[in-house]
mmCIF file of C-alpha atoms and ligand atoms in Angstrom:
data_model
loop_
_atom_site.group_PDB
_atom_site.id
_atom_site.type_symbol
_atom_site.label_atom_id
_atom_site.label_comp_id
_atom_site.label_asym_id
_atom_site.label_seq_id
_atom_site.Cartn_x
_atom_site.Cartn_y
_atom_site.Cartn_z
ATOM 1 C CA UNK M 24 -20.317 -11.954 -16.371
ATOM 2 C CA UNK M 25 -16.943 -9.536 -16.821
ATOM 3 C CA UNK M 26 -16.763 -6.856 -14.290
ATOM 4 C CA UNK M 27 -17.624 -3.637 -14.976
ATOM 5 C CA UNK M 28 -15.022 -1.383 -16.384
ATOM 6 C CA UNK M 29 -15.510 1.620 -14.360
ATOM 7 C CA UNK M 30 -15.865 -0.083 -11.236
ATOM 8 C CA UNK M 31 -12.601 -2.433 -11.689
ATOM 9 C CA UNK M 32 -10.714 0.766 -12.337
ATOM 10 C CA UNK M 33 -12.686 2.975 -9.624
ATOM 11 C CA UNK M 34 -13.674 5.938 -11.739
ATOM 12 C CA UNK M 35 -17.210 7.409 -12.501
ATOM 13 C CA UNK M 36 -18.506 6.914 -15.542
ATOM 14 C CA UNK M 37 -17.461 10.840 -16.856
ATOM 15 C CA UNK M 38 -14.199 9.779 -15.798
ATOM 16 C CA UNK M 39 -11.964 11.876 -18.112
ATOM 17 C CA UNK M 40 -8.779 10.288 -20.178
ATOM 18 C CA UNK M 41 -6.253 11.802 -17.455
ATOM 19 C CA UNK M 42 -8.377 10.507 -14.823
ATOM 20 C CA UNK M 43 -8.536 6.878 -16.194
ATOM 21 C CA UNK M 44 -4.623 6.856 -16.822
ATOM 22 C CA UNK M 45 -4.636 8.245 -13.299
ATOM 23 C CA UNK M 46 -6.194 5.482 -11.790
ATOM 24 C CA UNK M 47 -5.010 2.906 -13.977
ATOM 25 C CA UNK M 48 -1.358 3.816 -13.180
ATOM 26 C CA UNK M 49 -2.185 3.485 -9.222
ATOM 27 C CA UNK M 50 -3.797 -0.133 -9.596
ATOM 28 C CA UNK M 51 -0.986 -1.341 -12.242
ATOM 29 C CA UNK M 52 2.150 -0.161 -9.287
ATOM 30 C CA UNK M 53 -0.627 -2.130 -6.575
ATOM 31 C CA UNK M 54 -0.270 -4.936 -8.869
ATOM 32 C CA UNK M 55 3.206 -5.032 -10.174
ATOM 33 C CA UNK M 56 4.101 -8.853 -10.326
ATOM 34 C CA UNK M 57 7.051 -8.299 -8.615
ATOM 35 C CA UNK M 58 5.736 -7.295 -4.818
ATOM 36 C CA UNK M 59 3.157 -9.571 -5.557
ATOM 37 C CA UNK M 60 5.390 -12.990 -5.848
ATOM 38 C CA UNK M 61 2.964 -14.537 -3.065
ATOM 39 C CA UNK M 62 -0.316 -13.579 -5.032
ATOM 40 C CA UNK M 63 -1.018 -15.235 -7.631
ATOM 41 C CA UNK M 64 -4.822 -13.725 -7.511
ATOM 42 C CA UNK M 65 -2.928 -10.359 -8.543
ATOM 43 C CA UNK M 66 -1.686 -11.056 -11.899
ATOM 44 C CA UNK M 67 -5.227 -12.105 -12.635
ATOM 45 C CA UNK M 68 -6.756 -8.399 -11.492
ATOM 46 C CA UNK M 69 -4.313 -7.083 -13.278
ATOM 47 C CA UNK M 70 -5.197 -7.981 -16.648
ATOM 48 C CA UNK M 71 -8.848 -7.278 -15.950
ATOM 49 C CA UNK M 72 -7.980 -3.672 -15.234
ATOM 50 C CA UNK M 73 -5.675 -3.563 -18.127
ATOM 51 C CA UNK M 74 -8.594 -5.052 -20.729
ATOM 52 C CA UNK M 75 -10.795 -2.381 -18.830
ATOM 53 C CA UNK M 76 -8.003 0.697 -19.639
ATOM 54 C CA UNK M 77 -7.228 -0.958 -23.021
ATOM 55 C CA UNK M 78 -11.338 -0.368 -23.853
ATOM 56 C CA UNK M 79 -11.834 2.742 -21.803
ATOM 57 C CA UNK M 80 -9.160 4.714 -23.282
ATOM 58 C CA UNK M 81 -10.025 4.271 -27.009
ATOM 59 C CA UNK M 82 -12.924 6.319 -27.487
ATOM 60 C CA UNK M 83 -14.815 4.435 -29.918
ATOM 61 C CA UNK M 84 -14.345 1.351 -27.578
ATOM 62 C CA UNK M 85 -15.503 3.500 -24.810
ATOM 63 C CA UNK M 86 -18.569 4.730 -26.569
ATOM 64 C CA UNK M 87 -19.609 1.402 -27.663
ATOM 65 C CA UNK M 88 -19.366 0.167 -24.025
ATOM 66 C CA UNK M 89 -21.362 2.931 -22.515
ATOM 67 C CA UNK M 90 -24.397 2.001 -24.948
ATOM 68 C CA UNK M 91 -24.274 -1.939 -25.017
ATOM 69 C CA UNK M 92 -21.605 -2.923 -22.417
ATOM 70 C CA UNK M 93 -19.675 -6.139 -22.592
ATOM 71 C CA UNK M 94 -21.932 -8.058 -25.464
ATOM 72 C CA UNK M 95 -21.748 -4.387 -27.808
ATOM 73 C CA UNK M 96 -17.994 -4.940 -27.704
ATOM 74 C CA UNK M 97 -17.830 -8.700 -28.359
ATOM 75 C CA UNK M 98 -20.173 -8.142 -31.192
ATOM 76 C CA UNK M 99 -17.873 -5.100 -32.435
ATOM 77 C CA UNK M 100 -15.479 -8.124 -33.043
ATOM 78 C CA UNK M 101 -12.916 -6.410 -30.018
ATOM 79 C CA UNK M 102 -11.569 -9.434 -28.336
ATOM 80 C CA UNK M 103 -9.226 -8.736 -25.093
ATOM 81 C CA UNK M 104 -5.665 -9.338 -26.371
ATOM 82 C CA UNK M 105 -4.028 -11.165 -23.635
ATOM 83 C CA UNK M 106 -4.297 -14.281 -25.500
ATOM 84 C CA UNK M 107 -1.270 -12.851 -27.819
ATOM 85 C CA UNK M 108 1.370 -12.316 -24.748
ATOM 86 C CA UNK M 109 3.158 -14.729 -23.259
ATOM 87 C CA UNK M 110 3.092 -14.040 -19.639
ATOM 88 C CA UNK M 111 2.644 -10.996 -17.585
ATOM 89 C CA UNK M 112 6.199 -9.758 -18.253
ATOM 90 C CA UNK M 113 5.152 -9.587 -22.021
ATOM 91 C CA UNK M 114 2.023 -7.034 -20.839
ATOM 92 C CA UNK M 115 3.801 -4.994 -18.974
ATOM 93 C CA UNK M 116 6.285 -4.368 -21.236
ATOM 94 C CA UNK M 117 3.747 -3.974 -24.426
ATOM 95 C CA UNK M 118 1.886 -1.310 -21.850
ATOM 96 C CA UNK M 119 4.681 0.444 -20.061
ATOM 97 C CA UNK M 120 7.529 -0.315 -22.563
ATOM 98 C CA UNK M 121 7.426 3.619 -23.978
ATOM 99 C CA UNK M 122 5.684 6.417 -24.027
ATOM 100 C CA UNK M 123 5.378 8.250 -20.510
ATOM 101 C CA UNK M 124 3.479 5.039 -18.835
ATOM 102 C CA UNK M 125 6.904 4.170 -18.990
ATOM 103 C CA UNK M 126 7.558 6.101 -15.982
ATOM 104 C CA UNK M 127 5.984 4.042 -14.066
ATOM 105 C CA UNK M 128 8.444 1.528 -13.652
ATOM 106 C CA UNK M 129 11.305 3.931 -13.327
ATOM 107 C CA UNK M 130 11.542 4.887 -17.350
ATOM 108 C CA UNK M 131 12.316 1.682 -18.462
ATOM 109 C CA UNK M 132 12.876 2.141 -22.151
ATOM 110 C CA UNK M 133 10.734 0.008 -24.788
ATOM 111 C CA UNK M 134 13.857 -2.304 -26.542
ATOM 112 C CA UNK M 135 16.747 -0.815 -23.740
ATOM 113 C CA UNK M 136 18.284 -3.429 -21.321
ATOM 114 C CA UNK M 137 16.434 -4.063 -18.330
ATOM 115 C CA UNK M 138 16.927 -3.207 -15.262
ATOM 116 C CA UNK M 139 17.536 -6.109 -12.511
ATOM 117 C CA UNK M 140 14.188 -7.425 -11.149
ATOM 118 C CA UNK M 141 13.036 -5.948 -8.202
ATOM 119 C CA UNK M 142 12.895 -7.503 -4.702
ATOM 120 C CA UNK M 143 10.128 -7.340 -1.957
ATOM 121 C CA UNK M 144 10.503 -7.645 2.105
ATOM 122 C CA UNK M 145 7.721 -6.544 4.832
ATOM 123 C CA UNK M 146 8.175 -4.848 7.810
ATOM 124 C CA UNK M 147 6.008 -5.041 11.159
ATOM 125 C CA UNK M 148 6.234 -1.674 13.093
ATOM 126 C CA UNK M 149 4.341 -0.393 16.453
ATOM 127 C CA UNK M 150 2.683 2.992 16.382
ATOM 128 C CA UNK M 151 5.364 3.944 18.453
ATOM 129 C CA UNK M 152 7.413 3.686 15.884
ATOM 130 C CA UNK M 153 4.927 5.590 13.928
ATOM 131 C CA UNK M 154 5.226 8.430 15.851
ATOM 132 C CA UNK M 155 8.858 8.502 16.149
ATOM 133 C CA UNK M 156 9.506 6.655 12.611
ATOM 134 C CA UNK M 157 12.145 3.887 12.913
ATOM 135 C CA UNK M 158 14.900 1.999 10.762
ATOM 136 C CA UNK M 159 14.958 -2.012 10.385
ATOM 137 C CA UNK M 160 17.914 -4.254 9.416
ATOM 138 C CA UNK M 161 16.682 -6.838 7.173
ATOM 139 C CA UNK M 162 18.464 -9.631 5.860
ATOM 140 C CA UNK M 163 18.308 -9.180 1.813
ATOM 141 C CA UNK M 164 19.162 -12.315 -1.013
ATOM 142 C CA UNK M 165 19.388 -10.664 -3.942
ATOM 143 C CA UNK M 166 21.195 -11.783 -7.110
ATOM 144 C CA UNK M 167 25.036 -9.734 -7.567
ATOM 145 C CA UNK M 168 27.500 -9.590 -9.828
ATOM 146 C CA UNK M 169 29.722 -12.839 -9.504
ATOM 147 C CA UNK M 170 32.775 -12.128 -6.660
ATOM 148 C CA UNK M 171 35.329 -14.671 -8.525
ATOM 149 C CA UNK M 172 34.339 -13.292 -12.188
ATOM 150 C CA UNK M 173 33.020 -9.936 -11.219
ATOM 151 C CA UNK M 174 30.389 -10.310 -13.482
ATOM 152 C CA UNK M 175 31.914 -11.316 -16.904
ATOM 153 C CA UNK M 176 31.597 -15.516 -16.241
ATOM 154 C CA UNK M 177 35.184 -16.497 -16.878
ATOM 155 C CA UNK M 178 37.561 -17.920 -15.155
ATOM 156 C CA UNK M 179 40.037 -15.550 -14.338
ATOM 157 C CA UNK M 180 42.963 -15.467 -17.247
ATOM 158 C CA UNK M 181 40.659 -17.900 -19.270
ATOM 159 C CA UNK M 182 39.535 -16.062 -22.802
ATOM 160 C CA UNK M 183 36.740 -14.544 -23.707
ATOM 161 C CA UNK M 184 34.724 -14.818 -27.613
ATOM 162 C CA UNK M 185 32.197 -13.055 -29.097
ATOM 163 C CA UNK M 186 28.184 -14.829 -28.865
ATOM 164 C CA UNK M 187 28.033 -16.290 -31.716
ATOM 165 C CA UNK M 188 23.818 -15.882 -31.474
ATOM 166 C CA UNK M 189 23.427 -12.325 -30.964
ATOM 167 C CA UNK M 190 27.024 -11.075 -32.710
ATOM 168 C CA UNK M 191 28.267 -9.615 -29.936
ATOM 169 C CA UNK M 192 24.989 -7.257 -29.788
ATOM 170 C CA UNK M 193 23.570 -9.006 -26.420
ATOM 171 C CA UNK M 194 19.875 -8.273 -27.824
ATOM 172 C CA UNK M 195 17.446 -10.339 -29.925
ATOM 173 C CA UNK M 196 14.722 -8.524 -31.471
ATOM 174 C CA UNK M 197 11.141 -10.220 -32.145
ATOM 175 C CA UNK M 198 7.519 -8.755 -33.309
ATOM 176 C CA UNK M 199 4.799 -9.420 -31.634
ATOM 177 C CA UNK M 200 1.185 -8.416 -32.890
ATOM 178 C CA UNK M 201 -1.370 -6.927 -30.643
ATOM 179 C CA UNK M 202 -4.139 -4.389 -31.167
ATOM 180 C CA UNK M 203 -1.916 -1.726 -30.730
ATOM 181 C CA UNK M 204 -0.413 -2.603 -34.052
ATOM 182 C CA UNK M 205 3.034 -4.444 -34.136
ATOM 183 C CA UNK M 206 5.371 -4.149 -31.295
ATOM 184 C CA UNK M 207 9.059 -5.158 -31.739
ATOM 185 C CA UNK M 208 10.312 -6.526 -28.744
ATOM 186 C CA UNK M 209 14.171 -6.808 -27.840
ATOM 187 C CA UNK M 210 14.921 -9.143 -25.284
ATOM 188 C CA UNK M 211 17.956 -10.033 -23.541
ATOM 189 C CA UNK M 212 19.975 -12.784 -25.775
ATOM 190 C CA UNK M 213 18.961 -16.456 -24.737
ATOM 191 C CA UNK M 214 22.740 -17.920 -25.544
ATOM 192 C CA UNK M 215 24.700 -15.173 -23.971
ATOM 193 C CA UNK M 216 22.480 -13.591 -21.584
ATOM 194 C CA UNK M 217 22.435 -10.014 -23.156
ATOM 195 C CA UNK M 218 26.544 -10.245 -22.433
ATOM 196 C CA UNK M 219 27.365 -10.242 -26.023
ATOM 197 C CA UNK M 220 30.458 -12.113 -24.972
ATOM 198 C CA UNK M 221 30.334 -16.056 -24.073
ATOM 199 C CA UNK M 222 33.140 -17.641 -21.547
ATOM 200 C CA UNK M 223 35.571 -20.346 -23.052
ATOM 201 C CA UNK M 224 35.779 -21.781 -19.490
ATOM 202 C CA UNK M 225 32.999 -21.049 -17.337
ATOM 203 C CA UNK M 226 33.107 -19.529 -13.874
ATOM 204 C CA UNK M 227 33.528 -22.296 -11.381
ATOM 205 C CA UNK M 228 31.760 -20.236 -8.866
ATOM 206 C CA UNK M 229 28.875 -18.924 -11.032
ATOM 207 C CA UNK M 230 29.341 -21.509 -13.828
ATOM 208 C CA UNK M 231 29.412 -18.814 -16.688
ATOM 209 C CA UNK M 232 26.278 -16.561 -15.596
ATOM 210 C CA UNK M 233 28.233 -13.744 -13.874
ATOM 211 C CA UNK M 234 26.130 -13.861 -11.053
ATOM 212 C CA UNK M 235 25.495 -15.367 -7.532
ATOM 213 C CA UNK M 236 22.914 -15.282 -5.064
ATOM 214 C CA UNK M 237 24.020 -13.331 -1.923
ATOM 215 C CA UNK M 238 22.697 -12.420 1.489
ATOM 216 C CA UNK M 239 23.415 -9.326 2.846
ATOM 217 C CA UNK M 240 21.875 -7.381 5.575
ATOM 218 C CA UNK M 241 20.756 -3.380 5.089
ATOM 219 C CA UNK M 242 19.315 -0.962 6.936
ATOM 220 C CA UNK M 243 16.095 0.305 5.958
ATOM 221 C CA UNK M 244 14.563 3.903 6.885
ATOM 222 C CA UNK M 245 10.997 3.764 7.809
ATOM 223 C CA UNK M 246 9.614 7.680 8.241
ATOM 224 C CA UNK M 247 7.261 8.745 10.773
ATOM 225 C CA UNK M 248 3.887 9.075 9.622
ATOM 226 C CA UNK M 249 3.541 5.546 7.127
ATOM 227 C CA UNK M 250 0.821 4.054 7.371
ATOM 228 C CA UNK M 251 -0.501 0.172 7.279
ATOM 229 C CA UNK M 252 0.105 -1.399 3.635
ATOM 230 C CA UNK M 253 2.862 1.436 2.563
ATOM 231 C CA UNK M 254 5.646 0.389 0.984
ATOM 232 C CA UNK M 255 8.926 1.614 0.901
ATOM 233 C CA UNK M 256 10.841 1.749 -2.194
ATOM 234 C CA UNK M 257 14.942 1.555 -1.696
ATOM 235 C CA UNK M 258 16.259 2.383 -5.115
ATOM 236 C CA UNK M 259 18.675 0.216 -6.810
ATOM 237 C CA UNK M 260 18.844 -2.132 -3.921
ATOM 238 C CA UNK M 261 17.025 -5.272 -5.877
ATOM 239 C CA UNK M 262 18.669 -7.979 -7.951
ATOM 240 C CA UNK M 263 21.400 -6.983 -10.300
ATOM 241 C CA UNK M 264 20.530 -6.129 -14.138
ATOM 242 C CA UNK M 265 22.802 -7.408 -17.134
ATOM 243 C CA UNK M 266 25.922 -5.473 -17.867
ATOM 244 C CA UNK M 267 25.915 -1.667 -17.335
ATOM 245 C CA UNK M 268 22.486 -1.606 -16.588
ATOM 246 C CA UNK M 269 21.090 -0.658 -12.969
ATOM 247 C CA UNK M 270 19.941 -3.012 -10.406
ATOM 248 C CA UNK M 271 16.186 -3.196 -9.286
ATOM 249 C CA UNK M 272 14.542 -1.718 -6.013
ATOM 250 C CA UNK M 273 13.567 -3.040 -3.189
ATOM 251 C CA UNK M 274 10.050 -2.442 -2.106
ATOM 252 C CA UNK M 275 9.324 -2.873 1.558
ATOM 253 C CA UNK M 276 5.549 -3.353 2.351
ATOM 254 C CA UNK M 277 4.942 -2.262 5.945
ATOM 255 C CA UNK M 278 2.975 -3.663 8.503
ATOM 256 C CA UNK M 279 1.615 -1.373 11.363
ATOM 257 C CA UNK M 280 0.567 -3.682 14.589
ATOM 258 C CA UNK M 281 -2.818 -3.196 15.951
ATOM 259 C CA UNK M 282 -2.617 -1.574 19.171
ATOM 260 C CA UNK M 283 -5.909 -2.187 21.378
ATOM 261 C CA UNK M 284 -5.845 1.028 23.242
ATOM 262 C CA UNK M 285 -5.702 3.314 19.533
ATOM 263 C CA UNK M 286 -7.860 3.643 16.867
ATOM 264 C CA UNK M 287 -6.031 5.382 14.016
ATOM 265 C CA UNK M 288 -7.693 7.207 11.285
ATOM 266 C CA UNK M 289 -5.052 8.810 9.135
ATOM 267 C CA UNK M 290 -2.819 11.372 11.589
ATOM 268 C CA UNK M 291 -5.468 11.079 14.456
ATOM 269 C CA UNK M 292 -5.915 8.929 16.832
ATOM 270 C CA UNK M 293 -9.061 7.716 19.001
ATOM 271 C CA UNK M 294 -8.471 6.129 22.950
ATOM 272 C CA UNK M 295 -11.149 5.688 25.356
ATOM 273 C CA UNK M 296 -11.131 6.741 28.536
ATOM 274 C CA UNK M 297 -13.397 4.436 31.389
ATOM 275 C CA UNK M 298 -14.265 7.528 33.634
ATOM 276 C CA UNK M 299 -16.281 6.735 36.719
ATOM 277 C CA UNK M 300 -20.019 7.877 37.160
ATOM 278 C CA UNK M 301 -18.482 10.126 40.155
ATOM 279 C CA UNK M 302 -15.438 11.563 38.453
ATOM 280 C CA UNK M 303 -17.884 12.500 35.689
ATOM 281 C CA UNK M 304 -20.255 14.245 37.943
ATOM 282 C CA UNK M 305 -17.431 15.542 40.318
ATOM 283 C CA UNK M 306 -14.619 16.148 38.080
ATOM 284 C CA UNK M 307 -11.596 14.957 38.820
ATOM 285 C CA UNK M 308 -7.782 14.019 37.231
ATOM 286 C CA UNK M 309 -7.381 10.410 35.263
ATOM 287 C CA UNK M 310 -4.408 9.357 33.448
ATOM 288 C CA UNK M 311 -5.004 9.098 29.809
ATOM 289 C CA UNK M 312 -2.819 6.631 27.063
ATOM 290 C CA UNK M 313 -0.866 8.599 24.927
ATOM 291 C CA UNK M 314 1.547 7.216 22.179
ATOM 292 C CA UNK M 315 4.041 8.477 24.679
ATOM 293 C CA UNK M 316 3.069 6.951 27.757
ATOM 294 C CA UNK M 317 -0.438 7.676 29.988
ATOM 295 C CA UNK M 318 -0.667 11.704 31.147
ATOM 296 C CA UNK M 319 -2.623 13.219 33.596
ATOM 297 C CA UNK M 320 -6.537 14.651 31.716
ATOM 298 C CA UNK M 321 -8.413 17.048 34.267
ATOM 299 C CA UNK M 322 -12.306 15.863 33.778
ATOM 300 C CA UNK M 323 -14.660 18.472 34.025
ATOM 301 C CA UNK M 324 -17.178 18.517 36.449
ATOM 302 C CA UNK M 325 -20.748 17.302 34.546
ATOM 303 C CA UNK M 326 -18.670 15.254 31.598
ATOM 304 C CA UNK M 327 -21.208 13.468 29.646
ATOM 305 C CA UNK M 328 -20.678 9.871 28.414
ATOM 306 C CA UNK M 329 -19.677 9.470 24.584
ATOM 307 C CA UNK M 330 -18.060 13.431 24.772
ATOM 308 C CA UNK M 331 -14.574 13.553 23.158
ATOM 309 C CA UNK M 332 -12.137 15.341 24.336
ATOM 310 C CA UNK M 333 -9.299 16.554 21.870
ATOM 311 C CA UNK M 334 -5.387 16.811 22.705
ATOM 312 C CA UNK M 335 -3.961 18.894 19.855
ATOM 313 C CA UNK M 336 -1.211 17.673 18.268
ATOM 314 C CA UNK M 337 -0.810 14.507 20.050
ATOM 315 C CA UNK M 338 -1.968 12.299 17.356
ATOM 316 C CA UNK M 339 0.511 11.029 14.974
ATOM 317 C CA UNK M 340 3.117 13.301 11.960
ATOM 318 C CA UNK M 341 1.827 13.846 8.812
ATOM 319 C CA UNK M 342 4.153 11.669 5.983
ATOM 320 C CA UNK M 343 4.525 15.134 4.277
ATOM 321 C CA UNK M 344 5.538 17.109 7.318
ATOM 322 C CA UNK M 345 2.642 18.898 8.310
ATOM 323 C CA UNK M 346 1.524 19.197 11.939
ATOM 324 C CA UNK M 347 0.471 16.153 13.401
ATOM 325 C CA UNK M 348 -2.819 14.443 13.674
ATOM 326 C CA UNK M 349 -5.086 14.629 17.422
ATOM 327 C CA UNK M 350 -5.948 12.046 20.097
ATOM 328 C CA UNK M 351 -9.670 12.113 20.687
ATOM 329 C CA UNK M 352 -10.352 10.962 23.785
ATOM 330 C CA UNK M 353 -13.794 9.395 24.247
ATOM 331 C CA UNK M 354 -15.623 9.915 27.346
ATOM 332 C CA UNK M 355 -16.640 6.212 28.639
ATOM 333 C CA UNK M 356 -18.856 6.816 32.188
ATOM 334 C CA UNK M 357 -18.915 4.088 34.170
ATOM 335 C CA UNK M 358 -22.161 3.294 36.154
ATOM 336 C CA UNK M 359 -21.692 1.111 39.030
ATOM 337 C CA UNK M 360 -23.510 -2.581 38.210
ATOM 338 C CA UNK M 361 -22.152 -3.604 42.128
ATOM 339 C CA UNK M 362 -23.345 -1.482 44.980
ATOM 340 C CA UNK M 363 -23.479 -2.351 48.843
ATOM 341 C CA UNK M 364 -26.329 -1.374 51.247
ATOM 342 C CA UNK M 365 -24.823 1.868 52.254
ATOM 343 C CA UNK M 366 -24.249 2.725 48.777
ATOM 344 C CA UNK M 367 -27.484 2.235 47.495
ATOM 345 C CA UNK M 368 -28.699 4.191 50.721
ATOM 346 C CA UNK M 369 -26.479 7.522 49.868
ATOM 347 C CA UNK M 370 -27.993 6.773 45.824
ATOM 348 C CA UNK M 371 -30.988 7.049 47.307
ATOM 349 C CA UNK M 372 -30.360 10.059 49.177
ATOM 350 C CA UNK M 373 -28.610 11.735 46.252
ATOM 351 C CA UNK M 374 -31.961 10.751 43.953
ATOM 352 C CA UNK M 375 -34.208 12.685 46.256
ATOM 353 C CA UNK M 376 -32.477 15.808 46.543
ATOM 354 C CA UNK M 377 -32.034 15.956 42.749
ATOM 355 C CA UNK M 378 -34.339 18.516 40.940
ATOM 356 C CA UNK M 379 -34.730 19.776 37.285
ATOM 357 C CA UNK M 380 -31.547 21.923 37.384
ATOM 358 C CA UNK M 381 -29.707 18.922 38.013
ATOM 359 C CA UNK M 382 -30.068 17.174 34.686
ATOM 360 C CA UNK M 383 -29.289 18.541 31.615
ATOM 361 C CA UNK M 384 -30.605 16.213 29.385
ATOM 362 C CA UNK M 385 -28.421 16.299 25.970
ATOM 363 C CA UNK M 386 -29.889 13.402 23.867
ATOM 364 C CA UNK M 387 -29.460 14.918 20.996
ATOM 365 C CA UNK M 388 -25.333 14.850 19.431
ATOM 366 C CA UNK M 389 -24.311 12.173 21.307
ATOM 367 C CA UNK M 390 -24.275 10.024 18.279
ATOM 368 C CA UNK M 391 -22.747 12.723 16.511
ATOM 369 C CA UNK M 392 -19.504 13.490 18.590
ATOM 370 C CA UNK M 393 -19.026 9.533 18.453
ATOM 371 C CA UNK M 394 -19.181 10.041 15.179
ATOM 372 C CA UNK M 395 -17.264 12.678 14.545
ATOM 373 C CA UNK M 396 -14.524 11.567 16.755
ATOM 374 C CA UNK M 397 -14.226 7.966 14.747
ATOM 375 C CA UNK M 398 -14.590 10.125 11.452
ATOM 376 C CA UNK M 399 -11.512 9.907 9.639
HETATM 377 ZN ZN1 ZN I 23 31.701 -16.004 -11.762
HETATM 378 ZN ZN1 ZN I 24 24.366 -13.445 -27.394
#
């Protein structure tokens, strides 16, 4: 049974159109087959989401899937198109090629030259480094122009002719047909490799292609604030595109580390704090963990287990440079499972002198301040 439409592209059913191209435009950059080399699961997900766009924004599609669902449409005669493209690369392009979906991919133009293909690295950070934001050097292979050529795939001083497949244009058009009509393609020539110009005597380094696979190490800028499973995009800093035509980005998916003593929930943070039955009843001073270092929190006399105590602003920075998040600090009273004759003997004493007064008996929100504390 297909998925339903709504729910693979997480709108309501009133969605709106601007609210489906909304959402379909977040799930299409999630999927993008380029930052997802090592999931092959992804290119899957994203052609159900783009069958469930393709139906949900015609709305004579739509309206026949609200009233009979998946069977109204195959009896309509609509049949998803995907068995027209080639590969993925063919989707994307029929989708995103024009039009302002275009801009999803940085503009690229429906028929212009490509731009290079874009590259993907991860990052593991601390929340440390969340708080302070950090920079990484990571060691890059991308694709450049040739260093013995520079890019044009002769050998130096050798001559240079005209592609004989392409006439010098570099491009290739084709039509494809798909439900949105006819869509010419124009695709990099296969001969010349959207040169337009074809080496007598190849490139010894690159043998003719004008490239070569190089390391190099950058620096990357990772701000304070990011969270878990952002990514990074570093413009331009992918693999190389085809003459006069920019390079790809590099999008670096970052990691944060699970650190046992935080809880995060967007900019605030949640610690716990083991105070002793005694401490709670007496008051006292406790050092607390902080994202920098443990600090000194006074404990009121009569603090109740599971009450949360709030330190403004020393949670984590907003991405957008607002003021950053809280640390709740959760009130953990420790009762003593261990006690020694003389111990039990001043319990004792303690439990008879105890009256009404000295109980205030607060059953009622301590469920709710755990929850509000953990609420993100
Ligand atoms: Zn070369
Ligand atoms: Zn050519």
């Amino acid at each position: 049974m297909p998925r339903d439409y709504y729910e693979l592209l997480g709108v309501s059913r009133g969605a709106t159109d601007a609210e489906l191209k909304k959402a379909f435009r977040g799930l299409a950059r999630e999927l993008h087959p380029d930052i997802n080399k090592h999931d092959p699961a992804a290119e899957d997900k994203f052609k159900e989401v783009a069958e469930a766009y393709e139906v949900l924004s015609d709305p004579e599609r739509r309206s026949i899937y609200d009233r009979y669902g998946h069977e109204g449409l195959r009896r309509g005669g609509f049949e998803p198109h995907f068995g027209g493209f080639g590969d993925i690369s063919d989707i994307f392009e029929a989708f995103f090629g024009g039009g302002d979906l275009g801009l999803i991919f940085g503009g690229r133009g429906r028929g212009g030259p490509q731009r290079g293909r874009d590259l993907a690295a991860e990052v593991s950070i601390t929340l440390e480094e969340v708080l302070t934001g950090t920079t990484r050097e990571l060691d890059v292979e991308a694709v450049v122009p040739c260093s013995r050529c520079h890019g044009n795939g002769a050998e130096p001083g050798t001559p240079i002719e005209t592609c004989p497949r392409c006439e010098g244009a570099g491009q290739l058009q084709s039509v494809a047909r798909t439900v949105f009509g006819q869509v010419v393609r124009t695709q990099a020539c296969d001969r010349c490799g959207g040169d337009g110009r074809i080496a007598q005597t190849p490139c010894d380094v690159c043998r003719g292609s004008g490239y070569e696979e190089r390391s190099h190490t950058l620096t990357v800028d990772l701000p304070a604030g990011i969270d878990d499973g952002q990514r990074v995009r570093i413009t331009g800093r992918g693999h190389a595109g085809g003459p006069g035509v920019p390079a790809g980005d590099l999008y670096v998916l970052v990691h944060v580390r699970a650190d046992p003593r935080f809880e995060r929930h967007g900019e605030d943070l949640v610690t716990r704090l083991d105070v002793p039955f005694t401490d709670a009843a007496l008051g006292g001073t406790l050092p607390v963990a902080t994202l920098e270092g443990d600090e000194e929190l006074a404990i009121e006399p009569g603090t109740q287990p599971g009450s949360v105590r709030r330190l403004r602003e020393r949670g984590l920075p907003s991405l957008r440079g607002r003021r950053r998040g809280d640390l709740h600090v959760v009130m953990n009273v420790l009762i003593p499972s261990k006690l020694n004759e003389e111990q039990r003997e001043l319990l004792r004493r303690f439990a008879e002198s105890a009256n009404g007064d000295t109980y205030e008996a607060r059953h009622e929100g301590l469920f709710d301040r755990i929850r509000q504390a953990f609420r993100g």
